[in-house]
């Protein structure tokens, strides 16, 4: 029989769902409802008990549905963004089903959920475990709404457990960098890849705040003389499939570009042939680097040319028509080939249709930012990027015994920086420039629902001030870089340094 239970200065409603099994009336967040009077608590308890009996009468086996059966049905009924669906699927398959798949919904207790959470916390970061528990809570909350169980065992009751400060839920601080840092890591990424694409892409990320998927999905038709239009993104699924979909939270927007940035991206687009990708039949500004994860395995012709102090054309002529090249240059090229262990490839790899996020971040961006390659295969651990010291900032050494032939290595630009960290960097740069919040939100693709935002609007004067400020930061970074060395082995940066000198 349902009853009201006195708890200090309030009453809670209690009811039976089975012999020996009591439940408390809770709100939608799983918190105990505190009733001011005994009569109100008794009424709520009776109503909850009637609902529980009706659910059991409709389907006596409702609570015996296993978590695995219900979770699969629940996931199939969701219609959310691809990124959210991927997170839900990974959480269910990798972290919930191993523990709860064959357990009946009615048999999952708060103690079971607590034990699962404790085991997860021993292996994974606190923030990751918190997000996974939220997914479990959501699934079981829907099971409560369907009458399959009477209460949500994943609901956290307030006032229980060890008290902790704010630091318990605090994630690691996001690493950001400076305008010079953006320039240096963009140069290094281009040196690692052996082409200019990564330089232009990193600069665009740092000076627009675009999301990674928006940059990869930037189509040529949306590059304008003074702006970049964000209409689509390419979202990479776990099976390496790229899905063309709207930007996150439908954040369609036009990002104002300073003149120098629009010119940099426009010239890059014109230098590369317009070729529709095979997966979407659309022309994108950037194509992937098929050798992104293989760069340390072999020297390229560009490395031979740099080592010999000649152009790529001269190095190629030595290989194909050595009689056409003066002997001193021919000797330098052949010595460089021997020193670098260069092996000629008659079928150079074609660029991939799109960057793989993990390949770009792991083998290009992270080594550029930290100066270290990650662990690979059976290797003992991370290792510094081996470099030839000249020309500055150094040329990555490839081929056999690369570490033995190295003369230098890179110091970190910003250890721990990620491609998404450049989005944080851009937001920080705008704050330092005193940019109005309404323009910051528009540029970042964020939505501010406050009254202040409703009555504040972006003006052309705001846009001009921001573009001017970004231009001054860029010119300052170029000046600092030129003070370190007046030239660069990256062709596009070398032209910029000479033009600004």
Coordinates of C-alpha atoms in Angstrom, one line a residue:
X1 CA 0.0 0.0 0.0
X2 CA 1.3 3.5 -0.9
X3 CA 2.2 5.8 2.0
X4 CA 3.8 9.1 2.9
X5 CA 7.1 9.0 4.8
X6 CA 8.3 11.9 7.0
X7 CA 11.8 13.2 6.2
X8 CA 12.7 16.2 8.3
X9 CA 10.6 19.2 7.1
X10 CA 9.1 17.4 4.1
X11 CA 7.3 14.2 3.1
X12 CA 8.3 11.8 0.3
X13 CA 5.9 9.5 -1.5
X14 CA 6.6 5.7 -1.3
X15 CA 4.9 2.9 -3.1
X16 CA 5.4 -0.9 -3.7
X17 CA 6.1 -2.2 -7.2
X18 CA 6.6 -5.8 -6.1
X19 CA 6.8 -7.8 -2.8
X20 CA 9.8 -6.4 -1.0
X21 CA 10.5 -3.6 -3.6
X22 CA 9.7 0.0 -2.7
X23 CA 10.0 3.0 -4.9
X24 CA 10.0 6.7 -4.3
X25 CA 8.2 9.3 -6.4
X26 CA 10.9 11.3 -8.3
X27 CA 10.8 14.1 -10.9
X28 CA 12.0 14.0 -14.5
X29 CA 15.6 14.4 -13.4
X30 CA 15.5 11.5 -11.0
X31 CA 15.4 13.6 -7.9
X32 CA 13.1 12.8 -4.9
X33 CA 10.0 15.0 -4.9
X34 CA 9.6 16.8 -1.6
X35 CA 6.0 17.3 -0.6
X36 CA 5.1 19.9 2.1
X37 CA 2.1 17.9 3.5
X38 CA 1.4 14.3 4.2
X39 CA -1.8 14.4 2.2
X40 CA -0.1 15.5 -1.0
X41 CA 2.6 12.8 -0.6
X42 CA 0.0 10.1 0.0
X43 CA -1.9 11.2 -3.1
X44 CA 1.2 11.1 -5.3
X45 CA 2.2 7.7 -3.9
X46 CA -1.2 6.2 -4.7
X47 CA -1.1 7.6 -8.3
X48 CA 2.4 6.3 -8.9
X49 CA 1.4 2.9 -7.5
X50 CA -1.6 2.7 -9.8
X51 CA 0.5 3.6 -12.8
X52 CA 3.0 0.9 -11.9
X53 CA 0.3 -1.7 -11.6
X54 CA -1.3 -0.7 -14.9
X55 CA 2.1 -1.1 -16.6
X56 CA 2.6 -4.5 -15.1
X57 CA -0.9 -5.5 -16.1
X58 CA -0.5 -4.4 -19.7
X59 CA 2.7 -6.3 -20.1
X60 CA 3.8 -8.6 -17.2
X61 CA 7.1 -9.2 -18.9
X62 CA 7.9 -5.6 -19.6
X63 CA 10.6 -5.4 -17.1
X64 CA 12.1 -8.6 -18.3
X65 CA 13.1 -7.0 -21.7
X66 CA 16.9 -7.1 -21.7
X67 CA 18.9 -3.9 -21.9
X68 CA 20.5 -5.1 -25.2
X69 CA 17.1 -5.6 -26.9
X70 CA 15.8 -2.2 -25.7
X71 CA 19.0 -0.3 -26.5
X72 CA 19.0 -1.5 -30.1
X73 CA 15.4 -0.5 -30.5
X74 CA 16.0 2.8 -28.8
X75 CA 19.0 3.7 -31.0
X76 CA 17.1 2.8 -34.2
X77 CA 14.3 5.2 -33.2
X78 CA 16.6 8.2 -32.8
X79 CA 16.9 10.9 -35.6
X80 CA 19.8 13.1 -34.6
X81 CA 22.9 14.6 -36.1
X82 CA 25.4 12.1 -37.5
X83 CA 28.0 13.1 -34.9
X84 CA 25.6 12.5 -32.1
X85 CA 24.5 9.1 -33.5
X86 CA 28.1 8.1 -33.8
X87 CA 28.7 9.0 -30.2
X88 CA 25.6 7.1 -29.0
X89 CA 26.5 4.0 -31.1
X90 CA 30.1 3.9 -29.8
X91 CA 28.9 4.4 -26.2
X92 CA 26.3 1.7 -26.4
X93 CA 28.4 -0.9 -28.3
X94 CA 31.7 -0.4 -26.5
X95 CA 30.8 0.7 -23.0
X96 CA 27.2 -0.3 -22.1
X97 CA 26.5 -3.6 -23.8
X98 CA 29.5 -5.4 -22.4
X99 CA 28.1 -5.0 -18.9
X100 CA 24.3 -4.7 -19.4
X101 CA 23.4 -6.5 -22.7
X102 CA 21.8 -9.6 -21.2
X103 CA 20.5 -8.0 -18.0
X104 CA 16.8 -7.4 -17.8
X105 CA 15.8 -3.7 -17.5
X106 CA 14.0 -4.4 -14.2
X107 CA 17.1 -6.1 -12.7
X108 CA 19.4 -3.1 -13.2
X109 CA 19.9 -1.4 -9.9
X110 CA 21.5 1.8 -8.8
X111 CA 24.3 -0.3 -7.3
X112 CA 24.9 -2.0 -10.6
X113 CA 25.2 1.4 -12.3
X114 CA 27.5 2.7 -9.6
X115 CA 29.8 -0.3 -9.9
X116 CA 29.9 0.1 -13.7
X117 CA 30.7 3.8 -13.4
X118 CA 33.5 3.1 -10.9
X119 CA 35.1 0.5 -13.2
X120 CA 34.9 3.0 -16.1
X121 CA 36.6 5.7 -14.0
X122 CA 39.5 3.5 -13.3
X123 CA 40.3 3.4 -17.1
X124 CA 38.9 6.5 -18.7
X125 CA 38.8 10.2 -18.2
X126 CA 36.1 11.6 -15.8
X127 CA 34.5 13.7 -18.6
X128 CA 34.2 10.6 -20.9
X129 CA 32.6 8.5 -18.1
X130 CA 30.2 11.4 -17.3
X131 CA 29.1 11.6 -20.9
X132 CA 28.6 7.8 -21.1
X133 CA 26.5 7.8 -17.9
X134 CA 24.4 10.5 -19.4
X135 CA 23.6 8.3 -22.4
X136 CA 22.7 5.4 -20.1
X137 CA 20.5 7.7 -18.1
X138 CA 18.7 8.9 -21.3
X139 CA 18.1 5.3 -22.5
X140 CA 16.7 4.2 -19.1
X141 CA 14.6 7.4 -18.8
X142 CA 12.8 6.5 -22.0
X143 CA 12.3 3.0 -20.7
X144 CA 10.6 4.6 -17.7
X145 CA 8.4 6.7 -19.9
X146 CA 7.3 3.6 -21.8
X147 CA 6.3 1.9 -18.6
X148 CA 9.0 -0.9 -18.9
X149 CA 10.5 0.1 -15.5
X150 CA 9.2 2.1 -12.6
X151 CA 12.2 4.3 -11.9
X152 CA 15.6 5.2 -13.5
X153 CA 18.4 3.4 -11.8
X154 CA 21.0 5.7 -13.5
X155 CA 19.5 8.8 -11.9
X156 CA 21.9 10.4 -9.4
X157 CA 20.4 11.4 -6.1
X158 CA 21.5 14.7 -4.7
X159 CA 23.4 14.7 -1.4
X160 CA 24.8 11.2 -1.9
X161 CA 28.4 10.2 -2.3
X162 CA 31.7 12.0 -1.5
X163 CA 31.7 15.8 -1.7
X164 CA 34.0 17.1 -4.3
X165 CA 34.9 20.6 -5.6
X166 CA 34.6 21.9 -9.1
X167 CA 37.9 20.4 -10.1
X168 CA 36.4 16.9 -10.2
X169 CA 34.5 17.6 -13.4
X170 CA 37.1 19.9 -14.9
X171 CA 38.7 18.7 -18.1
X172 CA 42.3 19.5 -19.2
X173 CA 42.9 23.1 -20.2
X174 CA 42.7 23.7 -24.0
X175 CA 46.0 24.6 -25.6
X176 CA 46.1 27.7 -27.7
X177 CA 48.9 29.5 -29.6
X178 CA 49.8 32.9 -30.9
X179 CA 49.7 34.3 -34.5
X180 CA 53.4 33.5 -34.8
X181 CA 52.7 30.0 -33.5
X182 CA 50.0 29.5 -36.2
X183 CA 52.6 30.5 -38.9
X184 CA 55.4 28.3 -37.5
X185 CA 53.2 25.1 -37.2
X186 CA 51.7 25.8 -40.7
X187 CA 55.2 25.9 -42.1
X188 CA 56.2 22.7 -40.3
X189 CA 53.1 20.9 -41.5
X190 CA 53.9 21.8 -45.1
X191 CA 57.5 20.5 -44.7
X192 CA 56.2 17.3 -43.3
X193 CA 53.7 16.8 -46.1
X194 CA 56.0 18.0 -48.9
X195 CA 53.4 20.5 -50.3
X196 CA 51.9 23.9 -49.7
X197 CA 48.3 22.6 -49.0
X198 CA 48.8 22.1 -45.3
X199 CA 50.3 25.6 -44.8
X200 CA 47.3 27.3 -46.4
X201 CA 44.9 25.1 -44.5
X202 CA 46.4 25.7 -41.0
X203 CA 46.5 29.4 -41.6
X204 CA 42.9 29.4 -42.7
X205 CA 41.9 27.4 -39.6
X206 CA 43.8 29.8 -37.3
X207 CA 42.4 33.0 -38.9
X208 CA 38.7 31.9 -39.5
X209 CA 37.9 29.6 -36.5
X210 CA 36.3 27.1 -38.9
X211 CA 35.5 23.7 -37.7
X212 CA 37.6 20.8 -39.1
X213 CA 34.7 19.3 -41.0
X214 CA 33.8 22.8 -42.5
X215 CA 37.4 23.2 -43.7
X216 CA 37.6 19.8 -45.3
X217 CA 34.1 20.3 -46.8
X218 CA 34.9 23.8 -48.2
X219 CA 33.8 23.7 -51.8
X220 CA 35.5 26.0 -54.4
X221 CA 32.3 27.8 -55.2
X222 CA 32.1 29.1 -51.6
X223 CA 35.5 30.8 -51.7
X224 CA 34.7 34.5 -52.4
X225 CA 37.0 37.5 -52.9
X226 CA 36.3 38.7 -49.4
X227 CA 34.8 35.8 -47.5
X228 CA 34.2 32.1 -47.1
X229 CA 30.7 30.8 -47.1
X230 CA 30.0 27.8 -44.7
X231 CA 27.2 25.8 -46.3
X232 CA 28.3 22.2 -45.8
X233 CA 30.7 20.1 -43.8
X234 CA 32.2 16.7 -44.5
X235 CA 31.7 14.5 -41.5
X236 CA 33.9 11.4 -41.2
X237 CA 32.2 8.3 -39.9
X238 CA 34.1 5.5 -38.1
X239 CA 34.3 3.5 -41.3
X240 CA 36.3 6.3 -43.1
X241 CA 33.2 7.3 -45.1
X242 CA 32.7 11.0 -45.6
X243 CA 29.1 12.3 -45.4
X244 CA 28.2 15.7 -46.8
X245 CA 25.9 17.3 -44.3
X246 CA 24.9 20.7 -42.9
X247 CA 27.3 22.4 -40.5
X248 CA 27.0 21.7 -36.8
X249 CA 23.8 23.1 -35.3
X250 CA 22.9 24.4 -38.8
X251 CA 25.4 27.2 -38.3
X252 CA 25.4 28.4 -41.9
X253 CA 27.4 31.6 -42.1
X254 CA 29.7 33.9 -44.1
X255 CA 33.1 34.4 -42.6
X256 CA 34.7 37.7 -43.5
X257 CA 38.3 37.2 -44.8
X258 CA 41.0 39.8 -44.7
X259 CA 42.4 40.6 -48.2
X260 CA 45.6 38.7 -47.7
X261 CA 43.8 35.5 -46.5
X262 CA 41.3 35.5 -49.3
X263 CA 44.2 36.0 -51.8
X264 CA 46.2 33.1 -50.1
X265 CA 43.3 30.6 -50.3
X266 CA 42.2 31.8 -53.8
X267 CA 45.7 31.4 -55.2
X268 CA 46.0 28.0 -53.7
X269 CA 42.7 27.0 -55.3
X270 CA 43.9 28.3 -58.7
X271 CA 47.2 26.5 -58.5
X272 CA 45.6 23.1 -57.9
X273 CA 43.5 21.6 -60.8
X274 CA 39.8 21.5 -60.2
X275 CA 39.0 17.8 -60.0
X276 CA 35.7 16.5 -58.5
X277 CA 36.1 13.9 -55.8
X278 CA 34.9 10.4 -56.5
X279 CA 32.7 10.2 -53.3
X280 CA 30.7 13.4 -53.8
X281 CA 31.4 14.6 -57.4
X282 CA 32.2 18.1 -56.0
X283 CA 35.2 20.3 -56.3
X284 CA 36.8 21.0 -52.9
X285 CA 39.5 23.5 -52.0
X286 CA 41.6 21.0 -50.2
X287 CA 42.5 17.4 -51.0
X288 CA 44.0 14.9 -48.6
X289 CA 47.6 13.8 -48.5
X290 CA 47.8 10.1 -49.3
X291 CA 51.3 9.9 -47.7
X292 CA 50.3 11.7 -44.5
X293 CA 51.1 8.7 -42.3
X294 CA 54.0 7.5 -44.4
X295 CA 56.1 10.7 -44.6
X296 CA 58.9 9.3 -42.4
X297 CA 59.4 6.2 -44.6
X298 CA 61.1 7.6 -47.6
X299 CA 62.9 10.6 -49.1
X300 CA 61.2 12.6 -51.8
X301 CA 62.6 14.3 -54.8
X302 CA 62.0 17.7 -53.2
X303 CA 64.2 16.6 -50.3
X304 CA 67.0 15.7 -52.8
X305 CA 66.7 19.1 -54.4
X306 CA 66.8 20.9 -51.1
X307 CA 69.8 18.9 -49.9
X308 CA 71.7 19.6 -53.2
X309 CA 70.7 23.2 -53.3
X310 CA 69.1 23.0 -56.7
X311 CA 65.5 23.2 -58.1
X312 CA 63.2 20.2 -58.3
X313 CA 63.4 20.5 -62.1
X314 CA 67.2 20.2 -62.1
X315 CA 67.1 17.1 -59.8
X316 CA 64.5 15.6 -62.1
X317 CA 66.7 16.3 -65.1
X318 CA 69.6 14.5 -63.5
X319 CA 67.5 11.4 -63.1
X320 CA 66.1 11.5 -66.7
X321 CA 68.7 13.3 -68.8
X322 CA 71.9 13.6 -66.7
X323 CA 73.9 14.7 -69.8
X324 CA 72.0 18.0 -69.8
X325 CA 73.1 19.1 -66.4
X326 CA 76.6 20.6 -65.7
X327 CA 78.8 18.2 -63.8
X328 CA 79.0 20.2 -60.5
X329 CA 75.3 20.2 -60.1
X330 CA 75.0 16.6 -61.3
X331 CA 77.5 15.5 -58.6
X332 CA 75.7 17.4 -55.9
X333 CA 72.4 15.7 -56.9
X334 CA 73.9 12.2 -57.0
X335 CA 75.6 12.8 -53.6
X336 CA 72.2 13.9 -52.2
X337 CA 70.5 10.9 -53.6
X338 CA 73.1 8.6 -51.9
X339 CA 73.0 10.6 -48.6
X340 CA 69.2 10.5 -48.3
X341 CA 68.6 7.0 -49.6
X342 CA 66.3 8.3 -52.2
X343 CA 64.5 5.6 -54.2
X344 CA 62.9 6.7 -57.4
X345 CA 59.1 6.1 -57.8
X346 CA 57.7 6.1 -61.3
X347 CA 54.1 6.2 -60.0
X348 CA 53.9 8.9 -57.3
X349 CA 50.8 8.5 -55.2
X350 CA 47.8 10.7 -56.1
X351 CA 46.4 13.0 -53.4
X352 CA 43.6 11.4 -51.5
X353 CA 40.1 12.8 -52.0
X354 CA 40.0 14.2 -48.4
X355 CA 42.1 14.4 -45.3
X356 CA 41.5 11.7 -42.8
X357 CA 41.1 13.5 -39.5
X358 CA 43.3 11.1 -37.5
X359 CA 46.0 11.0 -40.2
X360 CA 46.2 14.8 -40.4
X361 CA 46.2 15.3 -36.7
X362 CA 48.6 12.5 -35.8
X363 CA 51.2 12.6 -38.6
X364 CA 51.2 16.2 -39.6
X365 CA 49.6 18.6 -37.1
X366 CA 50.8 17.0 -33.8
X367 CA 54.5 16.6 -35.0
X368 CA 54.4 20.2 -36.3
X369 CA 53.1 21.5 -33.0
X370 CA 55.2 19.4 -30.6
X371 CA 58.2 18.4 -32.7
X372 CA 57.7 14.7 -32.0
X373 CA 56.3 11.8 -34.1
X374 CA 53.9 9.6 -32.2
X375 CA 54.5 6.0 -31.4
X376 CA 54.0 3.7 -34.4
X377 CA 53.7 -0.1 -34.5
X378 CA 56.3 -1.9 -32.4
X379 CA 58.3 1.2 -31.7
X380 CA 59.3 1.9 -28.1
X381 CA 57.7 5.3 -28.0
X382 CA 57.5 8.8 -29.5
X383 CA 60.6 10.2 -31.2
X384 CA 61.7 13.7 -32.3
X385 CA 61.3 14.7 -35.9
X386 CA 64.8 14.3 -37.4
X387 CA 65.9 17.3 -39.4
X388 CA 68.6 18.5 -41.7
X389 CA 69.6 21.9 -40.2
X390 CA 69.8 23.8 -43.4
X391 CA 67.8 25.6 -44.6
X392 CA 66.0 26.9 -41.5
X393 CA 63.7 25.8 -39.9
X394 CA 65.1 22.4 -41.0
X395 CA 64.1 19.7 -43.5
X396 CA 62.6 16.5 -42.2
X397 CA 64.9 13.6 -42.9
X398 CA 63.3 10.5 -44.4
X399 CA 64.6 7.1 -45.3
X400 CA 66.7 4.5 -43.6
X401 CA 68.7 5.6 -40.5
X402 CA 66.9 9.0 -40.6
X403 CA 67.7 9.6 -36.9
X404 CA 71.4 8.8 -37.5
X405 CA 71.6 11.3 -40.4
X406 CA 69.7 14.0 -38.6
X407 CA 71.4 17.2 -37.6
X408 CA 68.7 18.9 -35.5
X409 CA 65.1 18.6 -34.2
X410 CA 62.3 21.0 -33.6
X411 CA 61.4 22.6 -30.3
X412 CA 57.7 22.6 -29.5
X413 CA 55.5 25.4 -30.8
X414 CA 52.5 24.5 -28.6
X415 CA 52.7 21.0 -27.1
X416 CA 49.2 19.4 -27.0
X417 CA 47.7 21.8 -29.6
X418 CA 45.1 20.1 -31.8
X419 CA 43.4 21.3 -35.0
X420 CA 40.3 22.2 -33.0
X421 CA 42.7 24.2 -30.7
X422 CA 43.1 26.6 -33.6
X423 CA 39.4 27.4 -33.3
X424 CA 40.0 28.2 -29.6
X425 CA 43.0 30.3 -30.7
X426 CA 40.9 32.3 -33.1
X427 CA 38.3 33.0 -30.5
X428 CA 41.0 34.2 -28.1
X429 CA 42.6 36.4 -30.8
X430 CA 39.2 38.1 -31.4
X431 CA 38.8 38.7 -27.7
X432 CA 42.3 40.3 -27.5
X433 CA 41.3 42.5 -30.5
X434 CA 38.2 43.7 -28.6
X435 CA 35.8 42.3 -31.1
X436 CA 32.1 42.7 -30.3
X437 CA 30.5 39.5 -29.0
X438 CA 27.8 39.5 -31.6
X439 CA 30.4 39.3 -34.3
X440 CA 32.4 36.7 -32.5
X441 CA 29.3 34.5 -32.2
X442 CA 28.4 35.0 -35.8
X443 CA 31.9 34.1 -36.9
X444 CA 32.2 31.0 -34.7
X445 CA 28.7 29.8 -35.6
X446 CA 27.4 30.0 -32.1
X447 CA 23.9 31.1 -31.0
X448 CA 23.3 33.6 -28.2
X449 CA 19.7 33.6 -27.0
X450 CA 20.1 36.5 -24.6
X451 CA 18.1 39.7 -24.8
X452 CA 21.4 41.6 -25.3
X453 CA 22.2 39.6 -28.4
X454 CA 18.6 40.1 -29.8
X455 CA 19.1 43.9 -29.7
X456 CA 22.7 44.0 -31.0
X457 CA 23.6 43.6 -34.7
X458 CA 26.7 43.2 -36.7
X459 CA 27.7 46.3 -38.7
X460 CA 30.2 46.8 -41.6
X461 CA 32.3 48.9 -39.3
X462 CA 32.7 45.9 -36.9
X463 CA 33.7 43.7 -39.8
X464 CA 36.3 46.1 -41.0
X465 CA 37.9 46.5 -37.6
X466 CA 38.2 42.8 -37.2
X467 CA 39.7 42.3 -40.6
X468 CA 42.2 45.1 -39.9
X469 CA 43.1 43.6 -36.6
X470 CA 43.7 40.2 -38.1
X471 CA 45.8 41.7 -40.8
X472 CA 48.0 43.5 -38.2
X473 CA 48.4 40.2 -36.3
X474 CA 49.4 38.4 -39.6
X475 CA 51.9 41.1 -40.6
X476 CA 53.4 41.0 -37.2
X477 CA 53.8 37.2 -37.3
X478 CA 55.4 37.5 -40.8
X479 CA 57.9 40.1 -39.4
X480 CA 58.8 37.9 -36.5
X481 CA 59.3 34.9 -38.8
X482 CA 61.4 37.0 -41.2
X483 CA 63.6 38.0 -38.2
X484 CA 64.3 34.3 -37.6
X485 CA 65.2 33.6 -41.2
X486 CA 64.5 35.7 -44.4
X487 CA 63.4 32.7 -46.5
X488 CA 61.6 29.4 -46.2
X489 CA 61.8 26.0 -47.9
X490 CA 58.0 26.2 -48.2
X491 CA 57.4 27.9 -51.5
X492 CA 54.2 29.8 -50.6
X493 CA 55.7 31.1 -47.3
X494 CA 58.9 32.0 -49.1
X495 CA 57.0 34.2 -51.5
X496 CA 55.1 35.9 -48.6
X497 CA 58.3 36.6 -46.7
X498 CA 60.0 38.2 -49.8
X499 CA 56.9 40.2 -50.6
X500 CA 56.6 41.6 -47.1
X501 CA 60.3 42.4 -46.8

